[in-house]
Amino acid sequence: MTSLDGKLDTGAGISVLPLTAVKVLGLKSKTDVWVAGYDGLPTQTPAYVVTVTVAGHTVEALTAIATPRSQILIGRDVLSHFVATFDGKNQTFDLVDP
Amino acid sequence: MSKLQVHLTLKRAAQELGVHEQTLRSWEKRGLIRMIRLPGSRYRRVPVEEVERLKREMTAPATTTGVEMQPPARDAASAEQARGQAAVVEAGLTNLEAPPQGEYALKARVITVHEPPSIYGVPFDEAALSEGPVVLELDGRPIAALIPPDEYQAFQAWRNYQAWNQAQLAYLQTERAAFQRLLPELLKTHPGQFVAIHDGRVVDSDADERELAGRVISQDWEPVYIQEVRAEPRVYEVPSLEIVRHVSLRHE
């Protein structure tokens, strides 16, 4: 198990793992997905299967991609399982499993 | 593939390489594959030698980056082994997050110039790099580009990331090719479902991707390829700038 800092990204259709975490966990790609960045150009990218726990809530067997970044990016594939309330003024969020 | 065939259709080339046709179009845009257009037509054809070349490159071991492919950990002993292997991979790759100073020279050819720069007629000083790359030309032909060391480190990190991705994609090559080969039939038998391909055949399927993935990782199938059965691949949007701009690595 690896603990990481994360960011919520409601604009991301798929979650993004730090590449170092993928290597440390010894994950092998199980599929590939097409990912379009800000320029809209899709790129074929390997994807991995992981179990992610966010704020005490677990999503098992999640398919996610990896990039050389230090934080996990929590996309809509995780957020769609919960009700997320963002308090912009205080920069906090609540995650509730309905 | 018959030796008499000189050019392949895009669909046939994609099947041979085990990739989607959209991948080949993307590769062509990026200059990774040479194609021709039929006279008076928009249709592409792929030279057989290009397909053979890419097959060789896609199946070649990634020795140049030191990447070693190993099965995932499933118990304490193999987890420990995986951690050791991850350390080897980590060392083999140039440090992706924060390359130490001087690391950029690791794989670069370093040329020490003792003569005054004026001999080469290169009016160059370090400040010029702040405005962008400096391109060296010889007889009007660009032969090199100078960029600041920190940008080169970021470029190296980006290139290593690309090499890692290519190695991972190559790892799934055989099963992906099987999926592409089976896709016409799967569209009839498993439309909208997710399938797991191992040893060139469907070993499991489910309408729920996570249910299928959960079962697949509990098995000893390696490699195994999970994919959704649909005519055109789904495209996920990840528009965050920090994901796609490698230069942001310096600021994290």
CSV table of C-alpha atoms in Angstrom, one decimal:
chain,number,residue,atom,x,y,z
A,1,MET,CA,0.0,0.0,0.0
A,2,THR,CA,1.3,3.4,-0.9
A,3,SER,CA,-0.1,6.7,0.6
A,4,LEU,CA,-0.1,9.7,-1.7
A,5,ASP,CA,-1.3,13.3,-1.7
A,6,GLY,CA,-4.0,13.9,-4.2
A,7,LYS,CA,-6.0,16.5,-6.0
A,8,LEU,CA,-9.6,16.4,-7.2
A,9,ASP,CA,-10.0,17.1,-10.9
A,10,THR,CA,-13.6,17.1,-12.1
A,11,GLY,CA,-12.3,17.8,-15.6
A,12,ALA,CA,-10.4,14.5,-15.8
A,13,GLY,CA,-12.4,11.6,-17.2
A,14,ILE,CA,-9.9,9.1,-15.8
A,15,SER,CA,-7.7,9.2,-12.7
A,16,VAL,CA,-3.9,9.7,-13.0
A,17,LEU,CA,-1.3,8.0,-10.8
A,18,PRO,CA,2.2,9.1,-10.1
A,19,LEU,CA,4.5,6.9,-12.2
A,20,THR,CA,6.8,6.3,-9.3
A,21,ALA,CA,3.8,4.7,-7.4
A,22,VAL,CA,3.2,2.4,-10.4
A,23,LYS,CA,6.8,1.3,-10.3
A,24,VAL,CA,7.0,0.8,-6.6
A,25,LEU,CA,3.8,-1.2,-6.6
A,26,GLY,CA,5.2,-3.3,-9.5
A,27,LEU,CA,2.1,-2.7,-11.6
A,28,LYS,CA,1.9,-3.9,-15.1
A,29,SER,CA,-0.3,-2.4,-17.7
A,30,LYS,CA,-3.6,-4.2,-18.2
A,31,THR,CA,-5.1,-2.1,-20.9
A,32,ASP,CA,-4.5,1.0,-22.9
A,33,VAL,CA,-6.8,4.0,-23.3
A,34,TRP,CA,-6.9,7.1,-25.5
A,35,VAL,CA,-6.4,10.3,-23.5
A,36,ALA,CA,-6.9,13.8,-24.9
A,37,GLY,CA,-5.0,16.6,-23.1
A,38,TYR,CA,-5.7,20.3,-23.2
A,39,ASP,CA,-4.9,20.3,-27.0
A,40,GLY,CA,-7.6,17.7,-27.7
A,41,LEU,CA,-5.2,15.4,-29.4
A,42,PRO,CA,-5.7,11.8,-28.2
A,43,THR,CA,-2.7,9.7,-27.3
A,44,GLN,CA,-2.7,6.0,-26.6
A,45,THR,CA,-1.5,5.5,-23.0
A,46,PRO,CA,-1.0,2.3,-21.0
A,47,ALA,CA,-3.4,2.0,-18.0
A,48,TYR,CA,-3.1,0.1,-14.7
A,49,VAL,CA,-5.6,-1.5,-12.3
A,50,VAL,CA,-5.4,-0.3,-8.7
A,51,THR,CA,-7.5,0.0,-5.6
A,52,VAL,CA,-7.8,3.6,-4.4
A,53,THR,CA,-9.0,4.8,-1.0
A,54,VAL,CA,-9.9,8.4,-0.7
A,55,ALA,CA,-11.1,10.0,2.5
A,56,GLY,CA,-11.9,6.6,3.9
A,57,HIS,CA,-13.9,5.5,0.8
A,58,THR,CA,-12.5,2.7,-1.4
A,59,VAL,CA,-12.9,2.2,-5.1
A,60,GLU,CA,-11.6,-1.2,-6.1
A,61,ALA,CA,-10.1,-2.4,-9.4
A,62,LEU,CA,-9.9,1.1,-10.8
A,63,THR,CA,-8.4,1.6,-14.2
A,64,ALA,CA,-6.0,4.6,-14.2
A,65,ILE,CA,-3.2,6.0,-16.2
A,66,ALA,CA,0.2,7.3,-14.9
A,67,THR,CA,2.3,10.3,-15.5
A,68,PRO,CA,5.5,11.6,-13.9
A,69,ARG,CA,3.9,13.7,-11.2
A,70,SER,CA,4.0,13.5,-7.4
A,71,GLN,CA,0.3,13.5,-6.6
A,72,ILE,CA,-2.6,11.3,-7.6
A,73,LEU,CA,-5.2,13.1,-9.6
A,74,ILE,CA,-8.7,12.0,-8.6
A,75,GLY,CA,-10.9,12.1,-11.7
A,76,ARG,CA,-14.6,11.6,-12.4
A,77,ASP,CA,-14.1,7.8,-12.5
A,78,VAL,CA,-13.7,8.0,-8.8
A,79,LEU,CA,-15.8,11.0,-8.0
A,80,SER,CA,-18.8,9.6,-9.8
A,81,HIS,CA,-19.1,7.0,-7.0
A,82,PHE,CA,-19.6,9.7,-4.4
A,83,VAL,CA,-21.3,13.1,-3.6
A,84,ALA,CA,-18.4,15.6,-3.4
A,85,THR,CA,-19.0,19.0,-2.0
A,86,PHE,CA,-16.3,21.6,-2.5
A,87,ASP,CA,-16.0,24.5,-0.2
A,88,GLY,CA,-14.1,27.0,-2.3
A,89,LYS,CA,-13.9,29.6,0.4
A,90,ASN,CA,-12.2,27.3,2.8
A,91,GLN,CA,-10.5,25.1,0.2
A,92,THR,CA,-11.9,21.9,1.6
A,93,PHE,CA,-14.2,19.2,0.3
A,94,ASP,CA,-16.5,16.5,1.7
A,95,LEU,CA,-16.8,13.1,0.1
A,96,VAL,CA,-19.9,11.1,1.0
A,97,ASP,CA,-20.9,7.7,-0.2
A,98,PRO,CA,-24.7,8.0,-0.7
B,1,MET,CA,1.5,-11.2,-44.8
B,2,SER,CA,2.4,-12.0,-48.5
B,3,LYS,CA,5.8,-10.8,-49.7
B,4,LEU,CA,4.1,-9.8,-52.9
B,5,GLN,CA,2.1,-7.1,-51.1
B,6,VAL,CA,3.9,-3.8,-51.3
B,7,HIS,CA,1.3,-1.6,-49.5
B,8,LEU,CA,-1.3,-2.4,-46.9
B,9,THR,CA,-4.6,-0.8,-46.2
B,10,LEU,CA,-4.7,1.2,-42.9
B,11,LYS,CA,-7.0,-1.4,-41.4
B,12,ARG,CA,-4.7,-4.3,-42.4
B,13,ALA,CA,-1.6,-2.5,-41.1
B,14,ALA,CA,-3.3,-1.8,-37.8
B,15,GLN,CA,-4.2,-5.5,-37.5
B,16,GLU,CA,-0.6,-6.5,-38.2
B,17,LEU,CA,0.7,-4.1,-35.6
B,18,GLY,CA,-2.1,-4.8,-33.1
B,19,VAL,CA,-3.0,-1.2,-32.8
B,20,HIS,CA,-6.1,0.9,-33.7
B,21,GLU,CA,-6.3,2.6,-37.0
B,22,GLN,CA,-6.5,5.9,-35.1
B,23,THR,CA,-3.1,5.1,-33.7
B,24,LEU,CA,-1.5,4.8,-37.1
B,25,ARG,CA,-3.1,8.2,-38.1
B,26,SER,CA,-1.6,9.7,-35.0
B,27,TRP,CA,1.8,8.2,-35.7
B,28,GLU,CA,1.7,9.5,-39.2
B,29,LYS,CA,1.0,13.0,-37.9
B,30,ARG,CA,3.9,12.7,-35.5
B,31,GLY,CA,6.2,11.5,-38.3
B,32,LEU,CA,6.6,8.0,-36.8
B,33,ILE,CA,5.3,6.1,-39.8
B,34,ARG,CA,5.5,6.7,-43.5
B,35,MET,CA,2.4,6.3,-45.6
B,36,ILE,CA,1.4,7.1,-49.1
B,37,ARG,CA,-1.9,8.5,-50.6
B,38,LEU,CA,-3.5,6.8,-53.5
B,39,PRO,CA,-3.4,9.0,-56.6
B,40,GLY,CA,-6.5,11.2,-56.7
B,41,SER,CA,-7.7,9.8,-53.4
B,42,ARG,CA,-7.6,10.6,-49.6
B,43,TYR,CA,-7.0,6.9,-48.8
B,44,ARG,CA,-3.8,6.0,-47.1
B,45,ARG,CA,-1.6,2.9,-47.8
B,46,VAL,CA,1.2,1.7,-45.5
B,47,PRO,CA,4.3,0.3,-47.1
B,48,VAL,CA,5.0,-3.3,-46.0
B,49,GLU,CA,8.5,-2.4,-45.0
B,50,GLU,CA,7.2,0.2,-42.6
B,51,VAL,CA,4.9,-2.3,-40.9
B,52,GLU,CA,7.9,-4.7,-40.6
B,53,ARG,CA,10.1,-2.0,-39.2
B,54,LEU,CA,7.5,-1.0,-36.6
B,55,LYS,CA,7.0,-4.6,-35.7
B,56,ARG,CA,10.7,-5.0,-35.0
B,57,GLU,CA,10.8,-1.8,-33.0
B,58,MET,CA,7.7,-2.6,-31.0
B,59,THR,CA,8.9,-6.0,-29.9
B,60,ALA,CA,12.5,-5.0,-29.3
B,61,PRO,CA,13.5,-5.1,-25.6
B,62,ALA,CA,13.8,-1.7,-24.0
B,63,THR,CA,17.4,-2.1,-23.2
B,64,THR,CA,18.3,1.5,-24.1
B,65,THR,CA,16.3,2.8,-21.1
B,66,GLY,CA,17.1,0.0,-18.7
B,67,VAL,CA,13.4,-0.8,-18.3
B,68,GLU,CA,12.7,-4.4,-17.3
B,69,MET,CA,9.3,-5.9,-17.4
B,70,GLN,CA,8.3,-8.1,-14.5
B,71,PRO,CA,5.0,-9.6,-13.4
B,72,PRO,CA,3.1,-7.8,-10.6
B,73,ALA,CA,3.4,-8.7,-7.0
B,74,ARG,CA,0.8,-11.0,-5.4
B,75,ASP,CA,2.4,-12.1,-2.1
B,76,ALA,CA,4.9,-10.8,0.4
B,77,ALA,CA,7.9,-12.4,-1.3
B,78,SER,CA,7.0,-11.2,-4.8
B,79,ALA,CA,6.1,-7.8,-3.4
B,80,GLU,CA,9.6,-7.5,-1.9
B,81,GLN,CA,11.0,-8.7,-5.2
B,82,ALA,CA,8.9,-6.1,-7.1
B,83,ARG,CA,10.2,-3.4,-4.8
B,84,GLY,CA,13.7,-4.4,-5.6
B,85,GLN,CA,13.0,-4.5,-9.3
B,86,ALA,CA,11.3,-1.1,-9.1
B,87,ALA,CA,14.4,0.3,-7.5
B,88,VAL,CA,16.4,-1.1,-10.5
B,89,VAL,CA,14.0,0.5,-12.9
B,90,GLU,CA,14.1,3.7,-11.0
B,91,ALA,CA,17.9,3.8,-11.2
B,92,GLY,CA,17.8,2.8,-14.9
B,93,LEU,CA,15.7,5.7,-15.8
B,94,THR,CA,16.9,9.2,-15.4
B,95,ASN,CA,15.2,10.5,-12.3
B,96,LEU,CA,11.8,11.6,-13.5
B,97,GLU,CA,10.8,14.0,-10.7
B,98,ALA,CA,14.0,15.8,-9.8
B,99,PRO,CA,17.1,15.0,-11.9
B,100,PRO,CA,20.2,16.0,-9.9
B,101,GLN,CA,22.4,18.7,-11.3
B,102,GLY,CA,24.7,17.4,-14.0
B,103,GLU,CA,22.4,14.4,-14.6
B,104,TYR,CA,21.5,15.8,-18.0
B,105,ALA,CA,25.0,14.8,-19.2
B,106,LEU,CA,24.4,11.2,-18.4
B,107,LYS,CA,23.2,10.1,-21.9
B,108,ALA,CA,24.3,13.2,-23.9
B,109,ARG,CA,27.4,13.5,-26.0
B,110,VAL,CA,29.5,16.2,-24.4
B,111,ILE,CA,31.7,18.2,-26.8
B,112,THR,CA,34.2,20.5,-25.2
B,113,VAL,CA,35.1,23.4,-27.4
B,114,HIS,CA,38.4,25.0,-26.6
B,115,GLU,CA,38.5,27.5,-29.4
B,116,PRO,CA,36.9,30.9,-29.1
B,117,PRO,CA,33.3,30.8,-30.3
B,118,SER,CA,34.1,33.5,-32.9
B,119,ILE,CA,35.9,30.8,-35.0
B,120,TYR,CA,32.5,29.2,-35.6
B,121,GLY,CA,30.8,32.5,-36.1
B,122,VAL,CA,28.2,31.6,-33.4
B,123,PRO,CA,27.2,34.8,-31.7
B,124,PHE,CA,26.0,33.1,-28.6
B,125,ASP,CA,25.7,33.9,-24.9
B,126,GLU,CA,23.8,32.3,-22.1
B,127,ALA,CA,21.3,35.2,-22.0
B,128,ALA,CA,20.1,34.3,-25.5
B,129,LEU,CA,18.7,31.0,-24.1
B,130,SER,CA,16.2,32.9,-22.1
B,131,GLU,CA,14.5,33.9,-25.3
B,132,GLY,CA,14.2,30.3,-26.6
B,133,PRO,CA,16.4,27.6,-28.1
B,134,VAL,CA,19.4,28.5,-30.1
B,135,VAL,CA,19.8,26.5,-33.3
B,136,LEU,CA,23.2,25.9,-34.8
B,137,GLU,CA,23.3,25.8,-38.5
B,138,LEU,CA,25.9,24.5,-40.8
B,139,ASP,CA,25.7,25.6,-44.5
B,140,GLY,CA,22.2,26.7,-43.8
B,141,ARG,CA,21.2,23.4,-42.4
B,142,PRO,CA,20.1,23.1,-38.7
B,143,ILE,CA,22.5,20.7,-37.0
B,144,ALA,CA,21.8,21.2,-33.3
B,145,ALA,CA,19.7,23.2,-30.8
B,146,LEU,CA,20.9,24.6,-27.5
B,147,ILE,CA,18.5,24.7,-24.6
B,148,PRO,CA,19.1,25.5,-20.9
B,149,PRO,CA,20.1,22.4,-18.8
B,150,ASP,CA,16.9,22.5,-16.7
B,151,GLU,CA,14.8,22.3,-19.9
B,152,TYR,CA,17.0,19.5,-21.1
B,153,GLN,CA,16.4,17.6,-17.8
B,154,ALA,CA,12.7,18.2,-18.3
B,155,PHE,CA,13.0,16.9,-21.8
B,156,GLN,CA,14.9,13.8,-20.6
B,157,ALA,CA,12.2,13.2,-18.0
B,158,TRP,CA,9.5,13.5,-20.8
B,159,ARG,CA,11.5,11.2,-23.1
B,160,ASN,CA,12.0,8.6,-20.3
B,161,TYR,CA,8.2,8.7,-19.6
B,162,GLN,CA,7.5,8.1,-23.3
B,163,ALA,CA,10.0,5.2,-23.3
B,164,TRP,CA,8.2,3.7,-20.2
B,165,ASN,CA,4.9,4.1,-21.9
B,166,GLN,CA,6.1,2.5,-25.1
B,167,ALA,CA,7.6,-0.4,-23.1
B,168,GLN,CA,4.2,-0.9,-21.4
B,169,LEU,CA,2.3,-0.7,-24.6
B,170,ALA,CA,4.7,-3.2,-26.2
B,171,TYR,CA,4.2,-5.5,-23.3
B,172,LEU,CA,0.5,-5.8,-24.3
B,173,GLN,CA,1.2,-6.0,-28.0
B,174,THR,CA,0.4,-9.6,-28.6
B,175,GLU,CA,-2.9,-9.6,-26.7
B,176,ARG,CA,-3.9,-6.2,-28.2
B,177,ALA,CA,-3.3,-7.7,-31.7
B,178,ALA,CA,-5.5,-10.6,-30.7
B,179,PHE,CA,-8.2,-8.2,-29.5
B,180,GLN,CA,-8.1,-6.3,-32.8
B,181,ARG,CA,-8.3,-9.5,-34.7
B,182,LEU,CA,-11.3,-10.7,-32.7
B,183,LEU,CA,-13.0,-7.3,-32.6
B,184,PRO,CA,-15.4,-7.9,-35.6
B,185,GLU,CA,-16.8,-11.0,-34.0
B,186,LEU,CA,-16.8,-9.5,-30.5
B,187,LEU,CA,-18.9,-6.6,-31.7
B,188,LYS,CA,-21.5,-9.2,-32.5
B,189,THR,CA,-21.2,-11.3,-29.4
B,190,HIS,CA,-20.0,-8.9,-26.7
B,191,PRO,CA,-21.1,-5.4,-27.8
B,192,GLY,CA,-20.6,-2.8,-25.1
B,193,GLN,CA,-19.0,-5.3,-22.7
B,194,PHE,CA,-15.4,-5.5,-21.4
B,195,VAL,CA,-13.3,-8.5,-22.3
B,196,ALA,CA,-10.1,-9.9,-21.0
B,197,ILE,CA,-7.7,-11.3,-23.6
B,198,HIS,CA,-5.0,-13.8,-22.7
B,199,ASP,CA,-3.1,-16.2,-25.0
B,200,GLY,CA,-4.9,-14.7,-27.9
B,201,ARG,CA,-8.4,-15.6,-26.7
B,202,VAL,CA,-11.2,-14.2,-24.5
B,203,VAL,CA,-10.8,-15.6,-21.0
B,204,ASP,CA,-13.4,-13.4,-19.2
B,205,SER,CA,-15.9,-10.7,-19.9
B,206,ASP,CA,-18.3,-8.4,-18.0
B,207,ALA,CA,-20.5,-5.4,-18.5
B,208,ASP,CA,-18.8,-3.8,-15.5
B,209,GLU,CA,-15.1,-2.9,-16.1
B,210,ARG,CA,-14.2,-2.9,-12.5
B,211,GLU,CA,-15.8,-6.3,-11.8
B,212,LEU,CA,-13.9,-7.8,-14.7
B,213,ALA,CA,-10.6,-6.1,-13.6
B,214,GLY,CA,-11.1,-7.3,-10.1
B,215,ARG,CA,-11.4,-10.9,-11.3
B,216,VAL,CA,-8.5,-10.6,-13.8
B,217,ILE,CA,-5.9,-9.3,-11.3
B,218,SER,CA,-6.6,-12.3,-9.0
B,219,GLN,CA,-5.5,-14.7,-11.8
B,220,ASP,CA,-2.1,-15.5,-13.0
B,221,TRP,CA,-2.7,-14.3,-16.5
B,222,GLU,CA,0.3,-12.3,-17.8
B,223,PRO,CA,0.1,-10.5,-19.9
B,224,VAL,CA,-3.7,-9.9,-20.0
B,225,TYR,CA,-5.4,-7.2,-22.0
B,226,ILE,CA,-8.7,-5.7,-20.9
B,227,GLN,CA,-10.6,-3.6,-23.4
B,228,GLU,CA,-14.1,-2.4,-24.1
B,229,VAL,CA,-15.8,-3.9,-27.1
B,230,ARG,CA,-16.8,-0.9,-29.3
B,231,ALA,CA,-16.1,0.1,-32.9
B,232,GLU,CA,-14.2,3.2,-32.0
B,233,PRO,CA,-12.1,3.5,-28.8
B,234,ARG,CA,-13.4,5.8,-26.0
B,235,VAL,CA,-11.3,8.9,-25.6
B,236,TYR,CA,-10.9,10.2,-22.0
B,237,GLU,CA,-10.3,13.9,-21.4
B,238,VAL,CA,-7.6,15.0,-19.0
B,239,PRO,CA,-7.2,18.6,-19.8
B,240,SER,CA,-5.1,19.7,-16.9
B,241,LEU,CA,-2.1,21.6,-18.2
B,242,GLU,CA,0.2,20.1,-15.6
B,243,ILE,CA,-0.4,16.6,-16.9
B,244,VAL,CA,0.6,17.3,-20.4
B,245,ARG,CA,3.3,20.0,-20.1
B,246,HIS,CA,6.5,18.3,-19.0
B,247,VAL,CA,8.0,21.7,-18.1
B,248,SER,CA,5.7,21.9,-15.1
B,249,LEU,CA,7.8,19.2,-13.5
B,250,ARG,CA,10.2,21.9,-12.4
B,251,HIS,CA,7.5,23.7,-10.5
B,252,GLU,CA,5.9,20.8,-8.6
